[in-house]
Amino acid sequence: MTSSSAGTVHLAVYDTFADWETGYVTAHLTQNGYTVRTVGLSREPVTTMGGLRVQPDLALDELRPQDSALLILTGAAGWDTGETLAPFARAARSFLDAGVPVAAICGATAGLAREGLLDDRAHTSAVSFYLAATGYAGGERYVEVDAVTDPGADGTGRLVTAGPTEPVAFAREVFALLGVYDAKKLDAWYRLFHDSDASAYEVLQGE
């Protein structure tokens, strides 16, 4: 178990954000000593795609990479319908430039592509042509996997990406990145929640 001082993870929240995409991540980070704080464009409440009302803990202009262990970006209609969410992609750039990791799933990957953050990093998404439609220059770095972590280079932060149907694999990559579980326990966690492998539960309970 990670200590209670594991750190703070920031979850970006905005209208229509896909609340199911980060449920595994936030629940298990919280259970392992992390504090999850929500970040909105402002401190005004937002409504998720599932109809839940969320009051952000802080506004985006209050967010500093040095105060965070990770920035998480989920899908939302706004990533493909204008520039409303572009400030979050710019925040991701500041995190990566500061050596702090970012995790993006679903439509957030398109936001990062438009910001140029996937041009030189291994990444994935829903399908390759979804990102190609953004006009980005990173097509050769696209990986056909459920989720992937780019290790970063020259002091930049690591980047996790995943498609919209892979919240469990997305969580697995985040846990590996932050060192939440050792390799044996991480494999068991994934088998339990992705494959419904009941035998994996014994491994999780035995450590």
CSV table of C-alpha atoms in Angstrom, one decimal:
chain,number,residue,atom,x,y,z
A,1,MET,CA,0.0,0.0,0.0
A,2,THR,CA,1.3,3.4,-0.9
A,3,SER,CA,1.6,5.9,2.0
A,4,SER,CA,-0.9,8.6,2.7
A,5,SER,CA,1.6,11.2,1.4
A,6,ALA,CA,1.7,9.6,-2.1
A,7,GLY,CA,0.8,13.0,-3.6
A,8,THR,CA,-2.0,14.8,-5.4
A,9,VAL,CA,-3.4,13.8,-8.8
A,10,HIS,CA,-5.4,16.4,-10.7
A,11,LEU,CA,-8.4,15.4,-12.8
A,12,ALA,CA,-9.7,17.8,-15.4
A,13,VAL,CA,-13.5,18.3,-15.4
A,14,TYR,CA,-15.6,20.0,-17.9
A,15,ASP,CA,-19.2,19.8,-19.3
A,16,THR,CA,-19.9,16.4,-20.8
A,17,PHE,CA,-16.6,14.9,-19.6
A,18,ALA,CA,-16.8,11.1,-19.8
A,19,ASP,CA,-17.1,10.2,-16.1
A,20,TRP,CA,-16.7,6.4,-16.6
A,21,GLU,CA,-13.3,6.7,-18.3
A,22,THR,CA,-11.4,7.5,-15.1
A,23,GLY,CA,-13.4,5.7,-12.4
A,24,TYR,CA,-10.9,2.9,-12.0
A,25,VAL,CA,-8.0,5.3,-12.0
A,26,THR,CA,-9.4,7.7,-9.3
A,27,ALA,CA,-10.9,5.0,-7.1
A,28,HIS,CA,-7.7,3.0,-6.8
A,29,LEU,CA,-5.4,5.9,-6.6
A,30,THR,CA,-7.5,7.2,-3.7
A,31,GLN,CA,-7.3,3.8,-2.0
A,32,ASN,CA,-3.6,3.8,-2.4
A,33,GLY,CA,-2.9,7.1,-0.6
A,34,TYR,CA,-3.3,9.7,-3.4
A,35,THR,CA,-5.5,12.7,-3.2
A,36,VAL,CA,-7.6,13.4,-6.3
A,37,ARG,CA,-8.5,17.1,-6.9
A,38,THR,CA,-10.7,18.3,-9.7
A,39,VAL,CA,-9.7,21.1,-12.0
A,40,GLY,CA,-12.2,23.1,-14.1
A,41,LEU,CA,-11.9,26.1,-16.5
A,42,SER,CA,-13.3,27.9,-13.5
A,43,ARG,CA,-14.6,26.9,-10.1
A,44,GLU,CA,-18.2,26.8,-11.5
A,45,PRO,CA,-19.9,23.4,-11.4
A,46,VAL,CA,-19.8,21.2,-14.5
A,47,THR,CA,-22.1,18.4,-15.6
A,48,THR,CA,-20.6,15.1,-16.7
A,49,MET,CA,-21.8,13.0,-19.7
A,50,GLY,CA,-23.5,10.8,-17.1
A,51,GLY,CA,-25.4,13.7,-15.7
A,52,LEU,CA,-23.4,14.1,-12.5
A,53,ARG,CA,-22.8,17.6,-11.2
A,54,VAL,CA,-19.2,18.3,-10.2
A,55,GLN,CA,-17.8,21.3,-8.3
A,56,PRO,CA,-14.2,21.8,-9.3
A,57,ASP,CA,-11.7,22.1,-6.4
A,58,LEU,CA,-9.7,24.7,-8.3
A,59,ALA,CA,-9.6,26.6,-11.5
A,60,LEU,CA,-7.2,25.9,-14.3
A,61,ASP,CA,-5.3,29.1,-13.8
A,62,GLU,CA,-4.6,28.0,-10.2
A,63,LEU,CA,-3.0,24.7,-11.3
A,64,ARG,CA,0.8,24.3,-11.1
A,65,PRO,CA,2.7,21.3,-12.3
A,66,GLN,CA,4.9,21.4,-9.3
A,67,ASP,CA,1.9,20.7,-7.0
A,68,SER,CA,0.9,17.6,-8.9
A,69,ALA,CA,1.9,14.0,-9.5
A,70,LEU,CA,-0.2,13.6,-12.6
A,71,LEU,CA,-2.8,15.5,-14.8
A,72,ILE,CA,-5.6,13.3,-16.1
A,73,LEU,CA,-7.7,14.4,-19.1
A,74,THR,CA,-10.9,12.6,-20.2
A,75,GLY,CA,-13.0,12.6,-23.3
A,76,ALA,CA,-15.8,15.2,-23.8
A,77,ALA,CA,-17.8,16.6,-26.7
A,78,GLY,CA,-15.8,19.8,-26.4
A,79,TRP,CA,-12.6,18.3,-27.7
A,80,ASP,CA,-14.1,18.1,-31.2
A,81,THR,CA,-16.5,21.0,-31.3
A,82,GLY,CA,-14.3,24.1,-30.9
A,83,GLU,CA,-11.5,25.5,-28.8
A,84,THR,CA,-13.2,25.5,-25.4
A,85,LEU,CA,-11.0,22.8,-24.0
A,86,ALA,CA,-7.8,23.9,-25.7
A,87,PRO,CA,-6.6,25.5,-22.4
A,88,PHE,CA,-6.4,22.0,-20.9
A,89,ALA,CA,-4.2,20.8,-23.7
A,90,ARG,CA,-1.9,23.8,-23.1
A,91,ALA,CA,-1.8,22.9,-19.4
A,92,ALA,CA,-0.8,19.4,-20.5
A,93,ARG,CA,2.1,20.9,-22.4
A,94,SER,CA,3.2,22.8,-19.3
A,95,PHE,CA,3.1,19.6,-17.2
A,96,LEU,CA,5.1,17.6,-19.7
A,97,ASP,CA,7.7,20.4,-20.1
A,98,ALA,CA,8.0,20.5,-16.3
A,99,GLY,CA,8.6,16.7,-16.2
A,100,VAL,CA,5.3,15.9,-14.7
A,101,PRO,CA,3.3,13.1,-16.4
A,102,VAL,CA,-0.1,13.4,-18.2
A,103,ALA,CA,-2.7,10.8,-18.9
A,104,ALA,CA,-5.2,11.3,-21.7
A,105,ILE,CA,-8.1,9.1,-22.8
A,106,CYS,CA,-10.6,9.3,-25.6
A,107,GLY,CA,-11.2,12.7,-27.1
A,108,ALA,CA,-8.5,14.3,-24.9
A,109,THR,CA,-6.0,12.6,-27.2
A,110,ALA,CA,-7.3,14.7,-30.1
A,111,GLY,CA,-6.8,17.8,-28.0
A,112,LEU,CA,-3.2,16.8,-27.3
A,113,ALA,CA,-2.7,16.0,-31.0
A,114,ARG,CA,-3.9,19.5,-32.0
A,115,GLU,CA,-1.5,21.0,-29.4
A,116,GLY,CA,1.4,19.1,-31.1
A,117,LEU,CA,2.1,16.9,-28.1
A,118,LEU,CA,1.7,13.6,-30.0
A,119,ASP,CA,4.0,14.5,-32.9
A,120,ASP,CA,7.1,13.0,-31.2
A,121,ARG,CA,5.6,10.7,-28.6
A,122,ALA,CA,4.3,7.1,-28.8
A,123,HIS,CA,0.5,7.3,-28.4
A,124,THR,CA,-2.8,5.6,-29.1
A,125,SER,CA,-6.5,6.6,-29.3
A,126,ALA,CA,-9.8,5.3,-30.5
A,127,VAL,CA,-8.5,4.7,-34.1
A,128,SER,CA,-5.6,6.2,-36.0
A,129,PHE,CA,-7.8,8.1,-38.5
A,130,TYR,CA,-9.6,9.9,-35.6
A,131,LEU,CA,-6.3,11.6,-34.8
A,132,ALA,CA,-5.3,12.0,-38.4
A,133,ALA,CA,-8.3,14.2,-38.9
A,134,THR,CA,-6.7,16.7,-36.5
A,135,GLY,CA,-4.0,17.3,-39.1
A,136,TYR,CA,-1.2,16.4,-36.6
A,137,ALA,CA,2.2,15.2,-37.6
A,138,GLY,CA,2.5,12.2,-35.3
A,139,GLY,CA,0.9,9.5,-37.4
A,140,GLU,CA,4.0,7.4,-37.5
A,141,ARG,CA,4.1,7.3,-33.7
A,142,TYR,CA,0.6,5.9,-33.4
A,143,VAL,CA,0.5,2.4,-31.7
A,144,GLU,CA,-2.3,-0.1,-32.2
A,145,VAL,CA,-2.7,-1.1,-28.5
A,146,ASP,CA,-5.3,-0.6,-25.8
A,147,ALA,CA,-3.1,1.9,-23.9
A,148,VAL,CA,0.5,3.0,-24.1
A,149,THR,CA,3.0,5.1,-22.1
A,150,ASP,CA,5.6,7.2,-23.8
A,151,PRO,CA,8.6,7.4,-21.5
A,152,GLY,CA,9.4,11.0,-22.2
A,153,ALA,CA,12.9,12.4,-23.0
A,154,ASP,CA,15.2,15.3,-22.2
A,155,GLY,CA,13.4,16.0,-18.9
A,156,THR,CA,9.9,15.9,-20.3
A,157,GLY,CA,7.1,14.1,-18.5
A,158,ARG,CA,5.8,10.7,-19.4
A,159,LEU,CA,2.5,10.5,-21.3
A,160,VAL,CA,-0.2,7.8,-21.1
A,161,THR,CA,-2.9,7.6,-23.8
A,162,ALA,CA,-5.8,5.2,-24.4
A,163,GLY,CA,-8.9,4.9,-26.5
A,164,PRO,CA,-12.5,5.4,-25.1
A,165,THR,CA,-13.2,1.7,-24.6
A,166,GLU,CA,-10.1,1.0,-22.5
A,167,PRO,CA,-10.6,2.5,-19.0
A,168,VAL,CA,-9.1,-0.5,-17.3
A,169,ALA,CA,-5.9,-0.6,-19.5
A,170,PHE,CA,-5.7,3.2,-19.0
A,171,ALA,CA,-5.7,2.7,-15.2
A,172,ARG,CA,-3.1,-0.1,-15.5
A,173,GLU,CA,-0.7,2.3,-17.3
A,174,VAL,CA,-1.3,5.0,-14.8
A,175,PHE,CA,-0.6,2.6,-11.9
A,176,ALA,CA,2.6,1.4,-13.5
A,177,LEU,CA,3.7,5.0,-14.2
A,178,LEU,CA,3.2,6.1,-10.6
A,179,GLY,CA,4.4,2.8,-9.1
A,180,VAL,CA,1.2,2.2,-7.3
A,181,TYR,CA,1.5,-1.6,-7.5
A,182,ASP,CA,4.5,-3.9,-8.1
A,183,ALA,CA,4.5,-5.9,-11.3
A,184,LYS,CA,2.9,-9.0,-9.9
A,185,LYS,CA,0.1,-7.1,-8.2
A,186,LEU,CA,-0.5,-4.9,-11.2
A,187,ASP,CA,-0.9,-8.0,-13.4
A,188,ALA,CA,-3.4,-9.4,-11.0
A,189,TRP,CA,-5.3,-6.1,-10.8
A,190,TYR,CA,-5.6,-6.0,-14.6
A,191,ARG,CA,-6.7,-9.7,-14.8
A,192,LEU,CA,-9.3,-9.1,-12.1
A,193,PHE,CA,-10.9,-6.0,-13.5
A,194,HIS,CA,-10.4,-6.6,-17.3
A,195,ASP,CA,-10.7,-10.3,-17.5
A,196,SER,CA,-12.9,-11.1,-14.5
A,197,ASP,CA,-10.3,-13.6,-13.4
A,198,ALA,CA,-11.3,-14.5,-9.9
A,199,SER,CA,-8.0,-16.1,-9.1
A,200,ALA,CA,-6.3,-12.7,-9.4
A,201,TYR,CA,-8.2,-11.6,-6.3
A,202,GLU,CA,-6.2,-13.9,-4.1
A,203,VAL,CA,-3.0,-12.4,-5.4
A,204,LEU,CA,-4.2,-8.9,-4.6
A,205,GLN,CA,-5.3,-9.9,-1.1
A,206,GLY,CA,-2.2,-11.8,-0.4
A,207,GLU,CA,0.2,-8.8,-0.6
